[in-house]
XYZ file of C-alpha atoms in Angstrom:
558
model
C -19.482 -9.117 14.517
C -20.457 -5.425 15.469
C -18.342 -2.602 16.213
C -18.710 -0.165 18.958
C -17.180 3.107 19.817
C -14.917 2.601 22.707
C -14.450 6.231 23.850
C -15.346 9.761 22.660
C -14.338 10.638 18.980
C -12.850 14.069 18.607
C -12.946 14.581 14.705
C -10.622 17.481 15.227
C -7.923 15.727 17.118
C -8.126 12.767 14.609
C -8.252 14.627 11.271
C -7.620 18.193 11.793
C -8.618 20.414 8.822
C -9.187 17.466 6.471
C -12.728 17.780 4.731
C -13.268 14.050 4.724
C -12.456 12.315 8.039
C -12.313 8.308 8.046
C -10.579 5.827 10.264
C -9.165 2.737 8.413
C -8.625 -0.718 9.869
C -8.607 -4.311 9.291
C -10.539 -7.106 10.688
C -9.108 -10.568 10.762
C -11.339 -13.350 10.630
C -10.262 -16.791 11.268
C -11.489 -20.405 9.782
C -11.778 -19.691 7.087
C -8.957 -17.051 7.039
C -10.043 -13.789 5.594
C -9.272 -9.904 6.014
C -11.705 -7.345 5.931
C -11.238 -3.770 5.214
C -12.932 -1.267 7.594
C -13.549 2.371 6.828
C -15.454 4.570 9.260
C -16.449 8.036 8.194
C -16.307 10.498 11.126
C -18.903 13.470 10.682
C -18.482 16.920 12.021
C -20.283 18.712 14.637
C -20.539 22.103 15.505
C -18.685 21.841 18.645
C -15.845 24.613 18.277
C -16.128 28.334 18.099
C -14.164 30.519 15.702
C -11.034 31.707 17.734
C -8.578 34.682 16.786
C -4.953 33.990 17.340
C -4.718 37.185 19.284
C -7.557 39.109 21.306
C -6.132 42.370 20.492
C -4.864 43.627 17.030
C -3.062 47.068 17.013
C -2.986 49.034 13.611
C -1.035 52.247 12.778
C -3.020 54.168 10.158
C -2.061 57.511 8.704
C -4.323 60.044 8.683
C -3.605 60.699 5.043
C -4.531 57.417 4.041
C -6.958 57.546 1.148
C -10.365 55.817 1.181
C -10.832 52.168 -0.169
C -7.488 51.278 1.333
C -7.427 47.768 2.738
C -5.731 46.272 5.839
C -5.249 42.524 6.505
C -6.632 41.974 9.976
C -5.697 38.113 9.646
C -7.939 34.983 10.020
C -9.744 33.520 12.738
C -9.251 29.566 13.370
C -12.248 27.113 13.286
C -11.592 23.527 13.976
C -14.699 22.418 12.557
C -14.906 21.700 8.576
C -17.759 22.216 5.904
C -20.769 24.431 6.859
C -19.731 24.441 10.559
C -16.448 26.255 9.817
C -15.870 29.886 9.685
C -18.226 31.714 7.304
C -17.567 35.181 7.829
C -16.840 38.477 9.860
C -18.673 41.191 11.173
C -17.359 44.512 12.418
C -18.729 46.654 15.456
C -20.662 49.905 13.791
C -18.700 52.672 13.073
C -18.392 55.890 10.567
C -14.714 54.900 9.219
C -14.474 51.418 8.501
C -16.108 48.273 7.153
C -14.773 44.766 6.875
C -14.994 42.301 3.794
C -14.393 38.754 3.732
C -11.569 37.477 1.318
C -11.076 33.828 0.660
C -7.561 32.440 -0.213
C -6.682 29.793 -2.785
C -6.612 27.222 0.400
C -10.473 28.164 0.840
C -9.523 29.934 4.312
C -11.205 32.993 5.058
C -9.643 36.181 6.269
C -10.963 39.587 7.301
C -9.927 42.713 5.194
C -10.593 46.219 7.046
C -11.678 48.699 4.156
C -11.350 52.748 4.859
C -14.690 54.014 3.705
C -13.610 57.729 4.292
C -10.571 59.795 5.253
C -9.448 59.905 8.752
C -9.003 62.684 11.056
C -6.333 62.503 13.737
C -7.392 65.798 15.167
C -10.761 64.717 15.666
C -10.139 60.900 16.267
C -6.700 59.884 17.573
C -7.479 56.206 18.292
C -10.310 53.666 17.475
C -11.347 50.636 19.526
C -13.710 48.191 17.578
C -14.968 44.751 18.023
C -14.291 42.125 15.306
C -16.500 39.055 15.176
C -16.041 35.708 13.387
C -19.133 33.702 12.794
C -19.371 29.829 11.754
C -22.390 28.463 9.551
C -23.496 25.946 12.425
C -27.255 26.133 13.776
C -26.939 28.013 15.915
C -23.963 29.683 14.941
C -20.834 29.857 17.350
C -18.634 33.271 17.158
C -15.246 34.442 18.316
C -14.177 38.280 19.067
C -11.053 40.195 18.830
C -10.599 44.052 19.710
C -9.109 46.208 16.947
C -6.707 49.197 18.483
C -6.577 51.625 15.719
C -4.075 54.406 16.080
C -4.136 57.502 13.595
C -0.681 58.789 12.729
C 0.477 61.597 10.747
C 1.411 61.399 7.232
C 3.484 58.663 5.586
C 1.814 58.581 2.160
C 3.858 55.398 0.547
C 3.279 51.771 1.935
C 5.921 49.073 1.407
C 5.454 47.126 -1.744
C 6.904 43.698 -1.982
C 8.500 42.463 -5.125
C 5.988 39.615 -5.546
C 2.727 38.781 -3.886
C 3.134 35.477 -3.792
C 6.493 33.499 -3.189
C 6.818 29.696 -3.890
C 9.849 27.613 -2.828
C 10.535 23.658 -2.583
C 12.419 22.179 0.189
C 13.571 18.739 0.948
C 12.140 17.356 4.144
C 15.951 16.449 5.321
C 16.925 20.006 5.250
C 19.028 20.827 8.410
C 17.650 23.668 10.509
C 19.410 27.053 9.857
C 18.946 26.236 5.883
C 17.720 29.531 3.939
C 14.032 28.984 2.477
C 13.668 32.382 0.593
C 14.745 35.810 0.636
C 11.732 38.229 0.342
C 12.119 42.011 -0.220
C 9.924 45.054 0.058
C 10.663 48.709 -1.192
C 9.288 52.127 0.225
C 9.215 55.146 -1.790
C 9.240 57.297 1.356
C 12.544 58.838 2.787
C 14.154 58.523 6.275
C 12.274 56.738 8.959
C 9.173 56.265 7.031
C 11.319 54.214 4.620
C 13.068 51.787 7.273
C 11.252 48.536 6.429
C 10.957 45.755 9.208
C 9.953 42.431 8.374
C 7.948 39.933 10.516
C 5.510 37.477 10.312
C 1.804 37.846 10.427
C -0.884 35.792 12.396
C -0.177 32.193 11.852
C -0.605 28.941 13.982
C 2.098 28.127 16.822
C 3.076 25.177 14.636
C 4.151 27.196 11.558
C 6.115 29.902 13.925
C 8.056 27.071 15.375
C 9.239 25.854 12.208
C 10.314 29.153 10.667
C 12.270 32.330 11.404
C 12.468 35.750 9.385
C 15.156 38.177 9.998
C 13.610 41.309 10.527
C 16.252 43.480 8.899
C 17.146 41.287 5.684
C 14.007 39.459 5.095
C 15.444 35.992 4.897
C 13.235 33.287 6.251
C 15.255 30.490 7.396
C 14.342 26.827 8.946
C 14.189 26.555 12.711
C 13.111 22.906 13.096
C 13.321 19.631 11.157
C 10.496 19.017 8.529
C 8.614 15.890 8.099
C 6.872 15.295 4.808
C 4.746 12.511 6.518
C 3.787 15.125 9.009
C 2.941 18.050 7.018
C 3.517 18.625 3.122
C 3.168 22.155 2.802
C 3.074 25.361 4.824
C 1.708 28.657 4.016
C 3.472 31.761 5.586
C 1.919 35.195 5.899
C 4.722 37.692 5.596
C 4.292 41.656 6.740
C 6.887 44.450 5.843
C 6.161 47.531 8.110
C 7.604 50.941 7.476
C 8.774 53.618 10.011
C 5.515 55.515 9.526
C 3.647 52.284 10.614
C 2.403 51.102 6.954
C 2.149 47.295 6.485
C 2.093 45.224 3.223
C 1.775 41.718 3.059
C 2.920 38.574 0.644
C 2.265 35.169 1.167
C 5.102 32.245 0.830
C 4.253 28.929 -0.042
C 6.579 26.083 1.082
C 6.465 22.767 -0.699
C 8.179 19.630 1.494
C 9.514 17.287 -1.104
C 9.662 13.909 0.319
C 13.000 11.680 0.979
C 13.408 7.956 1.627
C 13.519 8.348 5.111
C 11.054 5.815 6.524
C 12.119 2.012 6.475
C 9.168 -0.409 5.461
C 7.262 -1.661 8.443
C 6.453 -5.564 8.397
C 3.335 -6.584 10.273
C 2.857 -10.155 10.881
C -0.940 -10.381 10.838
C -1.376 -14.252 11.206
C 0.745 -17.380 11.795
C -0.185 -21.003 11.499
C 2.382 -23.075 13.590
C 3.264 -25.714 13.758
C 2.593 -26.714 10.092
C 1.908 -30.337 9.585
C 4.304 -32.410 7.212
C 1.502 -33.572 4.952
C 0.149 -30.012 4.292
C -0.739 -29.605 0.640
C 1.352 -27.038 -1.543
C -0.331 -23.831 -1.509
C -1.510 -23.975 2.356
C -1.217 -20.547 3.829
C 1.247 -20.365 6.804
C 1.421 -16.654 7.457
C -0.206 -13.438 6.472
C 2.398 -10.399 6.205
C 1.492 -6.834 5.458
C 4.125 -4.418 4.586
C 3.921 -0.595 4.630
C 5.926 2.423 4.221
C 5.338 5.903 5.115
C 7.076 7.461 2.298
C 5.182 8.613 -0.970
C 5.756 7.973 -4.563
C 8.636 5.364 -5.574
C 9.952 5.702 -1.965
C 6.802 4.247 -0.538
C 6.835 1.313 -2.804
C 7.733 -1.857 -1.472
C 8.904 -5.365 -3.027
C 8.933 -8.507 -0.533
C 11.317 -11.372 -0.694
C 12.287 -14.635 1.305
C 15.903 -15.108 2.570
C 17.110 -18.259 3.452
C 16.537 -21.672 1.986
C 13.143 -22.706 2.947
C 9.996 -24.636 1.521
C 7.794 -21.244 1.673
C 7.011 -18.601 -0.842
C 5.251 -15.367 -1.563
C 2.436 -15.586 -5.206
C 1.253 -12.041 -3.914
C 1.107 -11.122 0.245
C -2.025 -9.865 1.210
C -1.647 -6.162 1.452
C 0.934 -6.118 -1.424
C 0.663 -2.789 -3.600
C -1.130 -3.750 -7.248
C -1.106 -0.201 -8.783
C -1.941 3.308 -8.289
C -4.690 5.294 -9.940
C -4.390 8.966 -10.519
C -7.203 11.486 -11.230
C -6.754 15.244 -11.410
C -9.315 18.240 -10.742
C -8.473 21.599 -12.285
C -10.339 23.355 -9.386
C -8.483 24.713 -6.118
C -8.806 24.159 -2.569
C -11.216 21.610 -1.327
C -13.022 21.483 -4.604
C -9.789 20.209 -6.353
C -8.899 17.854 -3.341
C -9.476 14.120 -4.867
C -10.191 11.035 -2.739
C -10.849 7.344 -4.082
C -13.129 4.772 -3.408
C -14.200 1.420 -4.735
C -17.527 1.012 -6.573
C -17.480 -2.541 -7.198
C -15.806 -5.777 -8.310
C -16.506 -8.640 -11.115
C -14.763 -11.368 -8.791
C -17.703 -11.928 -6.936
C -16.115 -12.337 -3.878
C -16.568 -10.854 -0.487
C -14.487 -8.984 0.540
C -13.320 -7.278 -2.877
C -10.018 -8.849 -3.782
C -8.428 -5.151 -3.878
C -8.714 -2.271 -1.511
C -8.037 1.567 -2.495
C -6.325 4.157 -0.189
C -8.614 7.127 -0.197
C -5.912 9.552 -0.659
C -3.254 8.330 -2.712
C -5.351 6.037 -5.111
C -2.965 3.063 -4.380
C -4.612 -0.208 -4.890
C -3.679 -3.076 -2.391
C -4.315 -6.720 -2.547
C -6.830 -7.782 -0.001
C -5.622 -11.619 0.268
C -3.283 -13.787 -1.929
C -4.888 -14.447 -5.367
C -5.016 -18.041 -6.741
C -4.816 -18.295 -10.856
C -6.634 -21.586 -10.506
C -9.549 -19.927 -8.859
C -9.686 -16.637 -10.699
C -7.543 -15.614 -13.521
C -8.772 -12.346 -14.051
C -11.170 -9.684 -12.491
C -11.871 -5.826 -12.891
C -12.942 -3.440 -10.122
C -14.207 -0.082 -10.531
C -12.772 2.776 -8.769
C -14.535 6.297 -8.282
C -12.508 9.431 -8.187
C -14.435 12.431 -5.868
C -13.805 15.892 -5.312
C -14.472 17.352 -2.104
C -16.694 20.394 -3.276
C -20.444 21.103 -2.622
C -22.227 19.169 -4.539
C -19.493 16.457 -4.947
C -18.183 15.675 -8.535
C -16.641 12.322 -9.562
C -15.609 9.945 -12.292
C -15.151 6.332 -12.578
C -12.108 4.295 -14.148
C -12.173 0.147 -14.572
C -9.120 -1.382 -13.489
C -8.781 -5.117 -15.229
C -6.157 -7.168 -12.992
C -4.725 -10.312 -14.800
C -3.279 -12.979 -12.471
C -0.414 -14.595 -13.577
C 0.217 -18.579 -12.859
C 2.748 -19.720 -10.288
C 4.295 -23.258 -10.175
C 2.346 -24.047 -6.863
C 0.788 -27.456 -7.620
C 2.454 -30.667 -8.023
C 1.342 -33.312 -10.722
C -1.280 -35.482 -9.620
C -1.096 -39.335 -10.821
C -4.441 -40.811 -11.728
C -2.957 -44.177 -12.878
C -1.611 -46.382 -11.522
C -3.506 -45.464 -8.300
C -1.907 -46.315 -4.926
C -2.674 -49.523 -3.110
C -5.385 -49.308 -0.663
C -4.727 -49.412 2.744
C -4.668 -52.760 4.308
C -4.758 -54.460 0.876
C -2.779 -57.556 0.248
C -2.339 -57.465 -3.535
C -1.446 -53.995 -5.222
C -2.797 -53.391 -8.468
C -0.571 -54.890 -11.250
C -0.161 -55.434 -14.962
C 0.289 -58.765 -16.654
C 2.998 -59.226 -19.217
C 3.306 -62.544 -21.491
C 6.741 -63.743 -21.661
C 6.160 -64.256 -25.158
C 5.768 -60.415 -25.820
C 8.053 -58.706 -28.388
C 9.907 -55.463 -28.278
C 7.809 -52.303 -27.946
C 4.756 -54.160 -26.367
C 2.776 -51.792 -24.388
C 2.647 -52.676 -20.792
C 0.685 -49.938 -19.231
C 0.067 -45.874 -19.574
C 1.265 -43.779 -16.569
C -1.441 -41.020 -16.401
C -1.154 -37.805 -14.433
C -2.437 -34.127 -14.464
C -1.413 -30.891 -13.115
C -3.552 -27.862 -12.178
C -1.133 -25.070 -13.269
C -1.175 -23.608 -16.803
C 1.543 -23.285 -19.528
C 4.849 -24.513 -18.912
C 3.993 -25.100 -15.496
C 1.733 -27.732 -16.309
C 4.073 -29.460 -18.900
C 4.767 -32.977 -17.945
C 7.515 -35.367 -18.728
C 8.069 -38.956 -17.286
C 11.417 -41.039 -16.520
C 11.887 -44.313 -15.255
C 13.216 -43.919 -11.655
C 13.707 -47.410 -10.523
C 13.494 -50.995 -12.050
C 14.920 -54.264 -11.225
C 15.847 -54.993 -14.975
C 16.661 -51.276 -16.458
C 17.026 -52.964 -19.760
C 13.862 -54.383 -19.983
C 11.547 -51.574 -19.940
C 11.090 -48.568 -21.558
C 9.121 -45.311 -20.079
C 7.782 -42.505 -22.961
C 9.330 -39.085 -21.989
C 6.126 -37.031 -22.920
C 3.497 -40.168 -23.547
C 4.015 -41.744 -20.050
C 4.003 -45.284 -21.868
C 5.703 -48.135 -20.533
C 6.788 -50.552 -23.119
C 9.213 -53.557 -23.196
C 12.889 -52.541 -24.631
C 13.873 -56.181 -25.339
C 12.313 -59.616 -25.480
C 11.398 -61.428 -21.927
C 13.771 -63.943 -21.494
C 13.565 -66.575 -18.668
C 16.017 -65.263 -16.437
C 13.886 -62.432 -15.832
C 12.311 -62.352 -12.362
C 8.531 -63.086 -12.576
C 7.434 -59.956 -10.258
C 8.789 -56.543 -11.444
C 8.227 -53.341 -9.481
C 8.876 -50.398 -11.495
C 8.989 -46.555 -10.191
C 8.390 -43.781 -12.861
C 8.795 -39.905 -11.876
C 6.462 -37.566 -12.989
C 7.919 -33.843 -13.368
C 6.382 -30.546 -14.584
C 8.475 -27.550 -16.107
C 7.843 -25.029 -13.465
C 10.826 -23.267 -11.774
C 11.359 -24.910 -9.576
C 9.824 -28.108 -10.760
C 7.547 -30.210 -8.865
C 7.182 -33.907 -9.157
C 5.353 -37.088 -7.926
C 5.842 -40.772 -8.123
C 3.844 -43.714 -9.242
C 4.722 -47.562 -8.741
C 3.740 -49.899 -11.088
C 3.815 -53.734 -10.398
C 4.318 -56.082 -13.437
C 3.913 -59.633 -13.704
C 5.465 -61.837 -16.200
C 3.288 -64.595 -16.933
C 1.155 -66.218 -20.054
C -2.026 -65.666 -18.530
C -3.832 -64.176 -15.487
C -3.739 -67.929 -13.920
C -0.267 -68.192 -13.998
C -0.002 -64.741 -12.356
C -1.942 -65.648 -9.470
C 0.367 -68.062 -7.776
C 3.366 -65.405 -8.151
C 1.117 -62.611 -6.391
C 0.517 -65.028 -3.396
C 4.099 -65.328 -2.670
C 6.516 -62.898 -0.895
C 7.361 -59.977 -3.261
C 11.065 -60.162 -4.028
C 13.425 -57.751 -3.014
C 14.476 -55.240 -5.425
C 18.216 -56.499 -5.734
C 17.248 -60.213 -5.564
C 19.266 -60.929 -8.876
C 22.628 -59.243 -7.256
C 21.960 -61.435 -4.109
C 21.904 -64.526 -6.713
C 25.154 -63.632 -8.131
C 26.816 -63.187 -5.091
C 25.702 -66.738 -3.619
C 26.790 -68.300 -6.856
C 30.098 -66.461 -6.805
C 30.323 -67.755 -3.254
C 29.515 -71.522 -4.031
C 32.211 -71.496 -6.887
C 34.702 -70.291 -4.676
C 33.729 -72.807 -1.968
C 34.070 -75.559 -4.652
C 37.460 -74.115 -5.934
C 39.027 -74.314 -2.216
C 37.516 -77.906 -1.946
C 39.107 -79.094 -5.060
C 42.376 -77.464 -4.109
C 42.451 -79.264 -0.578
C 41.778 -82.277 -2.360
C 44.760 -81.943 -4.744
C 46.902 -81.218 -1.628
C-alpha cells in the first residue's frame, strides 16, 4: 500500500506557473471494493534561473527625452514559483539610467528603465548596459541581458494609445483569421516622426504563435485555433513605435470562452463478471467513472443505461453531486481559490465525496446506500494562494434519496428446510365458518416510503373460491364454508409486492390441511401430496366413465 516515485518529478513540466501543483489519481481496492482519492503535492525547488526572452534589447531614445521618462524593457521568465520565482532586477551602474521593478495584475514582475538625467547625444551616442534578473532562492539564481541604447535626435512626442488596457472575449471555436481587436495609437508629431508601426512586445513563443498584429492598422487576428481546456486567457503586450523611435505600450487581455467541444469520457474502473444468478439485488456489478473536459454546464454529465437489462445506476462512483463556489476580492495569486475537504460526518474511510481543488466540484466516491446512511455532511475549505494563506469553511449537507432496490422478504410462512419431509402447515377444521382466520403472511421491506408499502394477493390455489387473502393485512381467511368435496390438502401461493417503480415482489407458499384435529391431519400429511389439478383430473375420469357407459348402453340396444 506504499506509494513510490517511479521517475524524476519536474514540477515546471507538470504544472507550469500554477502556484499549487498536485497530482490526483485514484487507487482501487478489491475485497471489499473501494476507491481512494490520492492527491500528491509537488513542492518547488530553485532549479531554474531567470531567463530573458532575448539576449539583447535595442532602444532608440531621443536626446530631448525628459528625466523621469520610463521605458518598458520587458520581463524575464522563471519557471519556478513562490519565493524561488523572479523577484527583481539590477542594472549596471551608470549615470543616466536606473531600473525599477513593476508588478502587473497577474503578479508577474517586469523591468522599467527610468531616465534619471537628460541625455546628450554629442557626448554619448550609444550606451551598453547589463540588466540582471534575480530570483529569491538560497542561493539566488540570475540571468542577464544587454541593453543597447542609441541616442537619437529630437522627436518630442511619443505615441499614445487610445486605451492602456484592452479586454476582449473570444470563443474557443473561433476559426484562424478571426479578428480579435483593433488597437490604435496617435502621435502629435508630424512627418516620419508621426508614422506609427504596431508590433508585439516580448512574449512567449506560445502566445506569438496564436496571434498576429498588422503593423500598419493595429488589427490583431487569430493565427491558430484556441482550446479553453489548454489555456483560458492570454495577455498580449503591444507596442506602437513612431518614426523617431519612441515607443508606447498597452496590454490586451483575451479571455477564451468555453464551448461544448468535448464528449464525455466513460472509464470502466472495475467489472465483476460473470454474476451468479442468485446474486442479491444491490450487488455492485461494475464501477463506471465519467468525466468531461468542458467547464460549467458543458462539463456536467448525466448517466443512464440503455436497453432492457436487470441493471441500474442509484448514483455512479465519480458522479457529480454539486459545486461549491467561493470568491476572493484580491488579484493574482492572492485571489486564486483552491478547495479542500476538511472532514465528513459519515464516519467512513474514505469520505463519501471528493472535491476538485480548482473548480470546487464535489464527486461521489462510491455508490450511496439509503439503508446504510440517509444523510451526511462534509466541510469544504476554500483557500487562496497568498502568503500567508487565508481560508474560509462551508458545510455541505447531503440527503440520500431512497430507491426501490430491496425486494420484500417473507418472514412467515417460512420455506421448508432442505431435506424436510413435511413442510410447515396450518390445520383448518371442516366445520370452519366463513371468515375463519387460517394464517397471516408476514413480510418486511428494507426500503422506505412507498417503496416499502406492501400488498398481498393470492397467486395460486386449488379451490380459488375457498380462501381469501387480505390486500393490506396479509390475513388468509375462508371465503365460504368448507364442504366434503374440498380436498384435504390445499397448497396456497401468495404474492407479496411493494409499490416501487418498478415494483419488486416475493412469493410465499402456505400448506393447509382440512381436518378437525391434528391427529386427523397427520395421516393426510404422510400421503403423497395431491397434484394441483387433481379435481380437474377427477372430472375428466368421471366424464370418460359416463361416455363409456353410454356407449355400452347403446351397444346393448343394438
